[in-house]
Amino acid sequence: MCGIVGYCGYRPASVVLLEGLKRLEYRGYDSAGICVGTGNKFELLKKRGKIRELNELVGKRTLGDFGIGHTRWATHGEANDRNAHPHTSASGDVVLVHNGIIENYAELKKEFESSGQIFQSETDTEVIAFMIEDAYKGNLENAVREVLPLLKGTYGIAVIHKNEPGKIVGARNGSPLVLGIGEHEMFLASDVTAILAYTKDAVYLNDGELVSITKDGYRTFDINDTIIQKQVEQISWELEQIEKRGFKHFMQKEIHEQVESISRAFQGRLNKESATGHLGGLNMLPNELLGVRRVIIMAAGTSYHAGMIGAYLIEKLARIPASAELSSEIRYKNPVVEHDSLYFVVSQSGETADTLQAMREIQRKGGKVLGLCNVVGSTIARESDGGVYLHSGPEIAVASTKAFTSQLAVLYVLALSLARMRHLSIEDGLKIINALEVLPEKISSILKQTAHIEALAEKYHRYENFLFLGRGMNYPVAMEGALKLKEISYIHAEGYSAAEIKHGPIALINENTPSFFLVPDDLLRDKVITNMKEVKARKGKLIAVAVEGDLEIAGIADDVIYIPHTEEIMYPFLMVLPTQLFAYYCAIKLGRDVDQPRNLAKSVTVE
Ligand code: G6P
């Protein structure tokens, strides 16, 4: 989604802004721009397309000592130069960047249009610059404060004014904004990755808060101009974590990082002596956890698939009814919230609007919502009633991989804790802990088969439709495999329970629709084999992920990827790896922009 960077300091502003925008590229965008000021001379440069095109506009010049920059993911008005941010007021004195959506922009615009003023863009943003200019009486903070109550919707904004060179005013309502503190330089950003190269001291703004920065200081305040004392927090990520480090793509790097990221998710959270898990961040006493009668996990996209697996496991191990819900849907179905239900939101970014709003809806009804997030200091992490960080390190590729397996790892620890409070024996608890601990080794061994999976991608990447099929806990993995393939290669793929194909999808099977079967050596293996045979009988090509030693599968499928044996409930961790690699290599073969697939954004901060 859209990204914001702001800078006041001693370095050339254009360099800092362009570098910051480059770091925000991963969020997904379709145009970019900067406005830099040298004294009260502003230069505005914006362009449809990638940062490299904006870079070309700037050329070799280093411009300005302060300024604001933006990457835009089009919502109102197509992706073109005119609609790109920053936007200016009628006279050009006010320049502004905005993330979020102003719902009443049409109404607001009308007032200006009726007095003959002309807008340059179709955006919902430009009108804010007009309004600030109108309200300006010599003090930018005051003008911004006056305008904000008139806006309906969500925003993170950064504004500059020609009469106040060297100053940026930022405000937040629903779209993240963080202040970075340096020595004689200050930063504003929608995401810490934009400023990590310069500082690790950050102040996260809350909704309803404003900030004003100059190179030597900052002031945080609210709409009534009351000063708000904010805590300076340390950004825990390292710069090297947001670099490719020899890999061709972030996605490739992140797939390979799963060997370590997965253990970071359960490190210090498993107790062998009592054969249980411990998640301190939940802020719940054992007797409160024991009183839980229902678990609901809310999430979107890949996180929803992790949530489905988590719900399955909680019900299976802890015998607590559990389900996963799409956050976009639960929010509007007037959900029944009961005092003994426990809600979880799962979100890599901690900013997904659908998930955030679902959380708020449950909280409004008095429910307790715990968060599983990767991004420290994110809105969901701060607004949830307790929660756990994934510690998977920054995930930069739009398509989520390592966050998914870390989400699973945390959900497994959670299921184990809930189960050990109820019916699960020490022996069975220990088995789960042991199986979790050897996962990194097993993941490593699957990663050694990259060349084989790449060869399969070479063989299959020209097919236009795929089915991904699995059962039980591997059914959501099939959905995730299909999602990954469509996200980055744009090949149409559907994820189904293998049992369901006879109820519809089998109609699609012919020699042009390959099926990707997930076949662990579990209770349902033979039934899945029957489904494979049904596909084969209709001339469908078969790729199978099966367990080492299962030679029968090699006799049925056209191609097999073997994974190591593990405990039945652990297969989702291993099954997903080949699907990630297969999607990655298909996308490469098709020449796709793997890390920034078309139309997608890393964190979707609009509904
Ligand atoms: C977007 C991303 C997906 C992600 C989903 C949920 O759609 O493109 O990759 O799975 O949001 O994101 P979250 O940050 O809440 O896990």
XYZ file of C-alpha atoms and ligand atoms in Angstrom:
623
model
C 0.000 0.000 0.000
C 0.966 3.645 -0.052
C 4.114 4.716 1.748
C 5.232 8.001 3.286
C 8.703 9.370 3.994
C 9.599 12.789 5.345
C 12.984 14.274 6.126
C 14.424 17.397 7.768
C 18.176 17.488 8.297
C 21.647 18.099 6.972
C 21.713 15.458 4.227
C 20.365 16.108 0.740
C 16.654 15.470 1.215
C 16.166 13.958 -2.247
C 18.696 11.224 -1.456
C 17.084 10.295 1.869
C 13.570 10.398 0.425
C 14.402 8.303 -2.625
C 16.230 5.752 -0.535
C 13.334 5.629 1.926
C 10.833 5.175 -0.902
C 12.978 2.401 -2.345
C 12.775 0.622 1.008
C 8.992 1.006 0.941
C 8.683 -0.445 -2.555
C 7.802 -3.805 -1.081
C 4.492 -2.471 0.190
C 3.201 -2.342 -3.401
C 2.672 0.876 -5.400
C 2.141 2.182 -8.892
C 3.488 5.742 -8.813
C 5.883 7.724 -6.671
C 6.877 11.294 -5.974
C 8.822 13.684 -3.806
C 8.689 17.366 -2.974
C 11.924 18.836 -1.670
C 12.460 22.281 -0.275
C 15.524 24.494 -0.243
C 14.369 27.393 1.855
C 11.004 28.324 0.417
C 11.814 27.006 -3.049
C 9.953 23.742 -3.553
C 10.615 21.233 -6.286
C 7.937 18.654 -6.989
C 8.776 15.519 -8.953
C 6.343 12.657 -9.455
C 5.896 9.851 -11.877
C 3.782 6.855 -12.657
C 5.718 3.587 -12.400
C 8.645 2.530 -10.317
C 11.113 4.496 -8.185
C 13.745 4.083 -10.875
C 11.602 6.265 -13.134
C 11.365 8.902 -10.422
C 15.134 8.590 -9.990
C 15.535 9.405 -13.671
C 13.574 12.617 -13.172
C 15.895 13.613 -10.342
C 18.958 12.577 -12.307
C 22.311 13.227 -10.672
C 21.041 16.209 -8.719
C 20.887 16.197 -4.934
C 18.079 18.438 -3.846
C 16.734 20.154 -0.767
C 17.280 20.071 2.947
C 13.824 18.866 3.800
C 10.942 17.260 1.992
C 8.253 14.614 1.734
C 7.929 11.550 -0.484
C 5.257 9.001 -1.308
C 4.586 5.726 -3.053
C 0.964 5.513 -4.197
C -1.180 2.421 -4.604
C -4.084 3.723 -6.649
C -7.545 3.824 -5.100
C -9.220 7.033 -6.343
C -8.167 7.700 -9.903
C -5.906 5.623 -12.099
C -2.175 5.312 -11.632
C -0.765 8.252 -13.577
C 1.570 11.217 -13.060
C -1.230 13.608 -12.130
C -2.706 11.385 -9.451
C 0.708 10.580 -7.966
C 1.513 12.270 -4.642
C 2.618 14.783 -3.399
C -0.360 17.029 -4.072
C -0.387 20.798 -3.818
C -2.902 23.441 -2.790
C -4.368 25.949 -5.257
C -1.449 28.374 -4.923
C 1.145 25.623 -4.507
C 2.106 26.847 -1.016
C 0.925 23.675 0.718
C 2.288 20.299 -0.364
C 1.014 17.061 1.085
C 1.273 13.274 0.950
C -1.476 11.020 2.257
C -2.060 7.341 2.994
C -5.601 6.093 3.557
C -8.963 7.129 2.148
C -10.954 10.325 2.651
C -14.551 9.179 2.323
C -16.160 12.640 2.111
C -13.657 14.030 -0.402
C -16.270 14.529 -3.149
C -18.394 16.739 -0.889
C -15.352 18.671 0.285
C -14.157 19.177 -3.284
C -17.518 20.528 -4.370
C -17.176 23.495 -2.036
C -13.942 24.538 -3.743
C -15.210 23.788 -7.243
C -18.287 25.929 -6.692
C -15.982 28.885 -6.098
C -14.254 28.156 -9.394
C -11.163 26.362 -8.113
C -9.725 23.600 -10.257
C -8.275 20.344 -9.073
C -5.411 18.690 -10.919
C -6.112 15.101 -9.909
C -8.939 12.654 -9.312
C -7.611 11.746 -5.882
C -9.271 11.982 -2.509
C -6.050 13.608 -1.253
C -5.671 16.849 -3.158
C -8.594 18.502 -1.391
C -6.778 18.228 1.959
C -4.005 20.478 0.611
C -6.638 22.975 -0.555
C -8.305 22.923 2.850
C -5.039 23.431 4.719
C -4.190 26.394 2.527
C -7.612 27.836 3.249
C -7.198 27.380 6.981
C -3.622 28.686 7.064
C -3.128 31.840 9.100
C 0.624 31.735 9.613
C 0.939 28.475 11.533
C 0.935 25.106 9.771
C 0.233 23.020 12.890
C -2.876 25.080 13.599
C -4.106 24.861 10.016
C -3.723 21.076 10.007
C -5.502 20.809 13.366
C -8.363 22.869 12.015
C -8.802 20.697 8.928
C -8.519 17.198 10.423
C -11.932 17.154 12.153
C -13.538 17.859 8.767
C -12.093 14.720 7.183
C -14.044 11.458 7.281
C -12.016 8.331 6.697
C -8.473 7.286 7.369
C -5.213 9.090 6.964
C -1.559 9.298 7.649
C -0.383 12.635 6.249
C 2.788 14.688 5.996
C 2.465 18.355 5.031
C 4.860 21.208 4.276
C 4.263 24.920 3.673
C 6.384 27.397 1.736
C 6.175 29.946 4.574
C 7.641 27.467 7.045
C 10.672 25.921 5.369
C 12.383 23.091 7.238
C 9.206 21.960 8.991
C 6.944 18.951 8.360
C 3.630 18.366 10.110
C 2.321 14.794 10.270
C -0.968 13.389 11.524
C -2.382 9.940 11.927
C -5.840 8.449 11.938
C -5.950 4.840 10.821
C -2.776 4.792 8.698
C 0.531 4.240 10.474
C 3.038 7.010 10.976
C 6.311 6.769 12.815
C 8.808 9.451 13.726
C 12.535 8.664 13.499
C 14.907 10.649 15.685
C 18.473 11.345 14.576
C 21.160 13.879 15.517
C 20.226 17.142 13.850
C 17.865 15.249 11.574
C 14.329 13.923 11.900
C 12.346 11.481 9.818
C 8.722 10.635 9.303
C 7.618 7.385 7.738
C 4.697 5.056 7.380
C 6.962 2.095 8.110
C 10.280 1.819 9.966
C 12.029 0.124 7.037
C 12.170 3.550 5.338
C 14.307 5.060 8.098
C 16.209 2.088 9.497
C 19.356 3.035 7.581
C 19.562 6.271 9.603
C 18.139 5.702 13.049
C 16.749 3.122 15.434
C 15.026 5.599 17.748
C 11.366 5.745 16.901
C 8.153 7.239 18.205
C 4.974 5.560 16.996
C 2.014 7.894 16.628
C -1.436 6.769 17.707
C -4.669 7.676 15.999
C -5.605 11.269 16.738
C -2.020 12.358 17.255
C -0.003 14.925 15.308
C 3.684 15.612 15.108
C 5.692 18.536 13.894
C 9.371 18.052 13.058
C 12.320 20.245 12.209
C 15.903 19.044 11.932
C 16.531 19.825 15.611
C 13.418 18.623 17.328
C 9.870 17.413 17.328
C 6.615 18.056 19.104
C 3.789 15.546 19.482
C 0.350 16.922 20.219
C -3.344 16.321 19.721
C -6.148 18.012 17.895
C -6.585 20.490 20.809
C -2.888 21.307 20.719
C -2.294 19.527 24.018
C 1.273 18.218 24.138
C 1.515 14.417 24.242
C 4.598 12.913 25.847
C 5.588 9.896 23.782
C 8.002 7.131 24.566
C 11.028 6.711 22.305
C 11.222 3.049 21.290
C 14.088 1.088 19.795
C 13.539 -0.479 16.376
C 14.572 -4.113 16.821
C 15.239 -4.873 13.158
C 18.713 -4.651 11.639
C 19.425 -2.997 8.314
C 20.919 -6.194 6.894
C 17.599 -7.944 7.498
C 15.945 -5.735 4.913
C 18.578 -6.386 2.266
C 18.759 -9.273 -0.183
C 22.121 -10.565 0.995
C 23.077 -12.447 -2.145
C 19.621 -13.783 -2.983
C 18.016 -12.756 -6.216
C 14.707 -11.875 -4.607
C 13.429 -11.184 -1.125
C 10.942 -14.001 -1.562
C 13.732 -16.466 -2.253
C 15.663 -15.179 0.763
C 12.608 -15.416 2.981
C 11.794 -18.953 1.872
C 15.326 -19.964 2.812
C 15.221 -18.055 6.089
C 12.495 -20.353 7.367
C 15.111 -22.694 8.783
C 15.901 -20.052 11.416
C 12.738 -17.980 11.557
C 10.640 -20.924 12.579
C 12.764 -21.663 15.629
C 12.716 -18.010 16.653
C 8.914 -18.306 16.797
C 9.001 -21.036 19.446
C 12.327 -20.314 21.156
C 11.877 -19.693 24.863
C 8.219 -20.591 24.526
C 8.474 -24.345 25.066
C 8.973 -26.028 28.391
C 10.143 -29.632 28.175
C 9.832 -30.331 31.859
C 6.127 -29.629 31.938
C 5.753 -30.559 28.250
C 3.869 -27.394 27.480
C 4.107 -24.031 25.819
C 4.220 -20.620 27.395
C 3.173 -17.397 25.695
C 3.673 -14.668 28.285
C 2.397 -11.895 26.039
C -1.137 -13.261 26.150
C -1.538 -11.583 29.554
C -3.821 -14.395 30.706
C -3.685 -16.389 33.901
C -3.909 -20.188 33.666
C -7.392 -20.199 35.180
C -8.553 -17.671 32.579
C -7.162 -19.856 29.798
C -8.850 -22.855 31.354
C -12.169 -21.042 31.216
C -11.999 -20.619 27.429
C -14.888 -22.459 25.739
C -14.426 -21.280 22.153
C -11.581 -19.911 20.061
C -12.061 -17.748 16.982
C -9.120 -16.790 14.815
C -9.585 -13.830 12.474
C -7.243 -13.018 9.611
C -6.864 -12.311 5.895
C -4.943 -13.873 3.013
C -2.055 -16.100 3.979
C -2.603 -15.350 7.665
C -6.136 -16.724 7.328
C -4.735 -19.998 6.037
C -2.418 -20.168 9.055
C -5.445 -19.393 11.227
C -7.423 -22.271 9.675
C -4.646 -24.684 10.545
C -4.350 -23.208 14.045
C -8.087 -23.605 14.637
C -7.988 -27.202 13.442
C -5.129 -27.967 15.805
C -6.643 -26.233 18.834
C -9.837 -28.198 18.417
C -7.957 -31.436 17.819
C -5.471 -31.122 20.684
C -7.219 -28.968 23.252
C -10.776 -30.118 22.482
C -11.984 -26.517 22.412
C -14.327 -25.658 19.538
C -12.249 -23.439 17.294
C -12.727 -21.811 13.935
C -11.034 -19.370 11.620
C -12.949 -16.470 10.122
C -12.091 -14.064 7.355
C -11.679 -10.782 9.169
C -13.390 -8.907 6.326
C -16.504 -11.039 6.805
C -16.772 -11.488 10.558
C -16.782 -7.767 11.048
C -20.067 -7.360 9.221
C -21.909 -10.439 10.408
C -22.786 -9.053 13.810
C -20.888 -11.863 15.528
C -22.077 -13.311 18.817
C -19.399 -12.491 21.364
C -19.491 -14.484 24.590
C -17.484 -13.959 27.749
C -15.803 -17.370 27.543
C -14.782 -17.038 23.876
C -11.231 -16.071 23.067
C -10.450 -14.180 19.890
C -7.166 -14.069 18.039
C -6.155 -11.873 15.149
C -3.290 -13.109 13.004
C -1.498 -10.524 10.890
C 2.062 -10.354 9.633
C 1.969 -6.578 9.197
C -0.334 -5.805 12.085
C -1.890 -3.141 9.854
C -4.398 -4.983 7.629
C -7.511 -2.809 7.749
C -9.975 -5.726 7.586
C -8.288 -7.478 10.481
C -7.868 -4.334 12.534
C -11.539 -3.475 12.116
C -12.611 -7.031 12.975
C -10.557 -6.765 16.157
C -12.127 -3.433 17.061
C -15.631 -4.780 16.420
C -15.064 -7.706 18.801
C -13.520 -5.377 21.385
C -16.496 -3.006 21.084
C -18.721 -5.946 21.973
C -16.613 -6.624 25.050
C -14.605 -9.545 23.636
C -10.970 -10.134 24.391
C -8.747 -10.116 21.313
C -5.160 -11.314 21.290
C -2.803 -10.559 18.432
C -0.208 -12.605 16.590
C 1.850 -10.078 14.639
C 5.275 -9.847 13.126
C 5.731 -6.096 12.981
C 6.622 -4.713 16.386
C 4.726 -1.567 17.305
C 2.100 -2.155 14.602
C -1.439 -0.981 15.217
C -2.857 -4.433 15.910
C 0.042 -5.206 18.244
C -0.666 -2.030 20.184
C -4.450 -2.199 20.257
C -4.918 -5.891 21.012
C -5.560 -7.006 24.583
C -2.389 -9.062 24.601
C -0.394 -10.935 22.052
C 2.661 -12.603 20.734
C 5.245 -11.491 18.228
C 6.365 -13.892 15.509
C 9.993 -12.709 15.498
C 10.398 -13.795 11.895
C 12.302 -10.616 11.033
C 11.133 -8.214 8.347
C 9.195 -9.850 5.541
C 9.725 -7.733 2.453
C 8.349 -9.820 -0.430
C 4.668 -9.126 -0.928
C 3.894 -12.849 -0.997
C 4.137 -14.086 2.565
C 6.252 -17.185 3.228
C 8.281 -17.142 6.420
C 5.597 -15.261 8.332
C 3.184 -18.105 7.498
C 5.370 -20.805 9.050
C 6.106 -18.573 12.055
C 2.389 -17.971 12.521
C 1.907 -21.718 12.472
C 4.704 -22.211 15.010
C 3.132 -19.738 17.438
C -0.331 -21.247 16.927
C 1.140 -24.686 17.659
C 2.644 -23.436 20.916
C -0.723 -21.934 21.774
C -2.581 -25.156 20.965
C -0.078 -27.116 23.011
C -0.530 -24.843 26.053
C -4.312 -25.005 25.847
C -4.201 -28.776 25.325
C -1.831 -29.446 28.206
C -4.209 -27.593 30.537
C -6.869 -30.039 29.484
C -6.499 -33.559 28.104
C -3.094 -33.830 26.498
C -0.657 -36.080 28.367
C 2.974 -35.221 29.160
C 4.090 -37.900 26.671
C 2.011 -36.460 23.866
C 3.018 -32.912 24.777
C 6.677 -33.907 24.639
C 6.199 -35.556 21.255
C 4.928 -32.242 19.890
C 7.816 -30.290 21.398
C 10.354 -32.732 19.979
C 8.732 -32.616 16.573
C 8.752 -28.804 16.600
C 12.406 -28.740 17.545
C 13.513 -30.890 14.609
C 11.492 -28.911 12.063
C 14.417 -26.638 11.051
C 16.488 -29.683 10.025
C 13.611 -31.068 7.992
C 12.996 -27.730 6.344
C 16.681 -27.595 5.427
C 16.460 -30.955 3.762
C 13.502 -29.805 1.643
C 15.397 -26.674 0.634
C 18.145 -28.930 -0.715
C 15.661 -30.068 -3.355
C 15.354 -26.620 -4.865
C 16.874 -27.733 -8.189
C 14.276 -30.508 -8.533
C 11.418 -28.128 -7.800
C 12.844 -25.584 -10.235
C 12.906 -28.303 -12.897
C 9.232 -29.032 -12.191
C 8.455 -25.338 -12.546
C 10.224 -25.425 -15.907
C 8.027 -28.339 -16.946
C 4.718 -26.904 -15.712
C 4.895 -23.093 -15.778
C 3.092 -22.762 -19.104
C -0.114 -24.384 -17.838
C -2.815 -21.816 -17.207
C -4.851 -23.533 -14.508
C -3.884 -25.545 -11.457
C -5.673 -27.292 -8.629
C -4.015 -27.621 -5.227
C -5.513 -30.413 -3.174
C -5.047 -31.588 0.379
C -7.060 -32.843 3.321
C -7.397 -32.122 7.012
C -4.711 -29.732 8.166
C -3.191 -29.797 4.710
C -6.343 -28.491 3.090
C -5.513 -24.908 4.150
C -1.972 -25.602 2.910
C -3.458 -26.428 -0.497
C -5.316 -23.107 -0.380
C -2.090 -21.351 0.536
C -0.206 -23.119 -2.291
C -2.828 -21.968 -4.793
C -2.781 -18.426 -3.407
C 1.010 -18.244 -3.672
C 0.974 -19.424 -7.270
C -1.680 -16.938 -8.362
C -0.187 -14.037 -6.400
C 3.215 -14.107 -8.009
C 2.922 -16.012 -11.293
C -0.651 -14.915 -12.192
C -1.443 -18.526 -13.083
C -5.000 -19.345 -12.115
C -5.038 -21.811 -9.226
C -7.650 -23.085 -6.796
C -7.058 -24.718 -3.452
C -9.565 -27.354 -2.403
C -10.062 -30.198 -0.033
C -9.159 -33.233 -2.138
C -12.477 -34.744 -1.036
C -14.362 -31.877 -2.625
C -13.110 -32.277 -6.173
C -15.829 -34.765 -6.980
C -18.360 -32.092 -6.002
C -17.358 -29.728 -8.767
C -13.717 -29.029 -9.553
C -13.255 -32.398 -11.235
C -15.153 -30.872 -14.156
C -12.020 -28.825 -14.825
C -9.730 -31.816 -15.113
C -8.226 -32.582 -18.485
C -4.675 -32.833 -19.818
C -4.310 -29.027 -19.481
C -5.132 -28.710 -15.784
C -2.437 -30.158 -13.534
C -3.224 -30.998 -9.901
C -0.797 -30.484 -7.076
C -1.620 -33.062 -4.390
C -0.417 -32.926 -0.787
C -0.176 -36.527 0.460
C 1.151 -37.017 3.996
C 1.308 -40.519 5.473
C -1.704 -39.913 7.695
C -5.140 -41.342 8.237
C -6.488 -39.864 5.020
C -3.605 -40.900 2.749
C -5.510 -43.698 1.030
C -8.502 -41.496 0.405
C -6.259 -38.866 -1.166
C -4.712 -41.558 -3.353
C -8.209 -42.435 -4.543
C -8.721 -38.779 -5.485
C -5.423 -38.811 -7.365
C -6.563 -41.820 -9.329
C -9.819 -40.077 -10.179
C -7.811 -37.206 -11.631
C -5.465 -39.546 -13.473
C -8.387 -41.422 -15.016
C -9.402 -38.099 -16.588
C -5.946 -37.497 -18.025
C -5.066 -34.831 -15.445
C -1.360 -34.333 -14.782
C -0.362 -35.039 -11.200
C 2.347 -33.479 -9.072
C 2.473 -34.866 -5.551
C 4.229 -33.881 -2.372
C 4.651 -37.149 -0.507
C 6.624 -38.626 2.355
C 10.032 -40.176 1.734
C 9.668 -43.889 1.137
C 6.094 -43.688 -0.171
C 6.855 -45.376 -3.486
C 3.237 -46.029 -4.349
C 2.802 -42.292 -4.992
C 5.641 -42.331 -7.533
C 3.689 -44.992 -9.430
C 0.609 -42.766 -9.679
C 1.864 -39.179 -9.971
C 3.727 -37.759 -12.958
C 6.140 -36.042 -10.592
C 6.821 -36.317 -6.879
C 8.541 -34.063 -4.367
C 9.513 -36.060 -1.313
C 9.544 -34.524 2.142
C 10.838 -36.101 5.379
C 8.522 -38.033 7.665
C 7.202 -36.168 10.725
C 4.394 -36.327 13.281
C 1.030 -36.197 11.532
C 0.164 -32.722 12.813
C 3.502 -31.270 11.700
C 3.035 -31.845 7.973
C 1.663 -28.378 7.163
C 5.108 -26.909 7.944
C 6.786 -29.248 5.483
C 4.059 -29.441 2.842
C 3.995 -25.712 2.319
C 7.691 -25.445 1.421
C 7.480 -27.146 -1.988
C 4.411 -25.062 -2.863
C 6.303 -21.848 -2.052
C 9.294 -22.899 -4.128
C 7.120 -24.095 -6.994
C 5.277 -20.743 -7.102
C 8.557 -18.849 -6.895
C 10.169 -20.692 -9.799
C 7.040 -20.616 -11.985
C 6.958 -16.843 -11.502
C 10.647 -16.546 -12.384
C 10.204 -18.642 -15.534
C 7.313 -16.412 -16.557
C 9.424 -13.302 -16.009
C 7.172 -11.909 -13.267
C 8.120 -9.252 -10.753
C 8.263 -11.754 -7.907
C 8.715 -9.397 -4.966
C 6.209 -6.828 -6.146
C 3.486 -8.646 -8.033
C 1.029 -6.546 -9.970
C -1.930 -5.014 -8.120
C -0.930 -6.450 -4.748
C 0.234 -4.701 -1.631
C 2.121 -6.038 1.334
C -0.174 -4.608 3.923
C -3.620 -3.609 2.813
C -4.556 -0.650 4.947
C -7.848 0.051 3.186
C -10.998 -2.051 3.453
C -2.264 -8.774 1.704
C -0.971 -9.436 1.287
C -1.005 -10.910 1.642
C -1.300 -11.073 3.133
C -2.587 -10.367 3.534
C -2.757 -10.326 5.032
O -3.305 -9.233 0.939
O -0.768 -9.281 -0.095
O 0.239 -11.498 1.353
O -1.396 -12.430 3.431
O -2.538 -9.019 3.094
O -1.732 -9.567 5.593
P -1.335 -9.554 7.098
O -0.249 -8.518 7.206
O -2.562 -9.153 7.877
O -0.862 -10.894 7.471
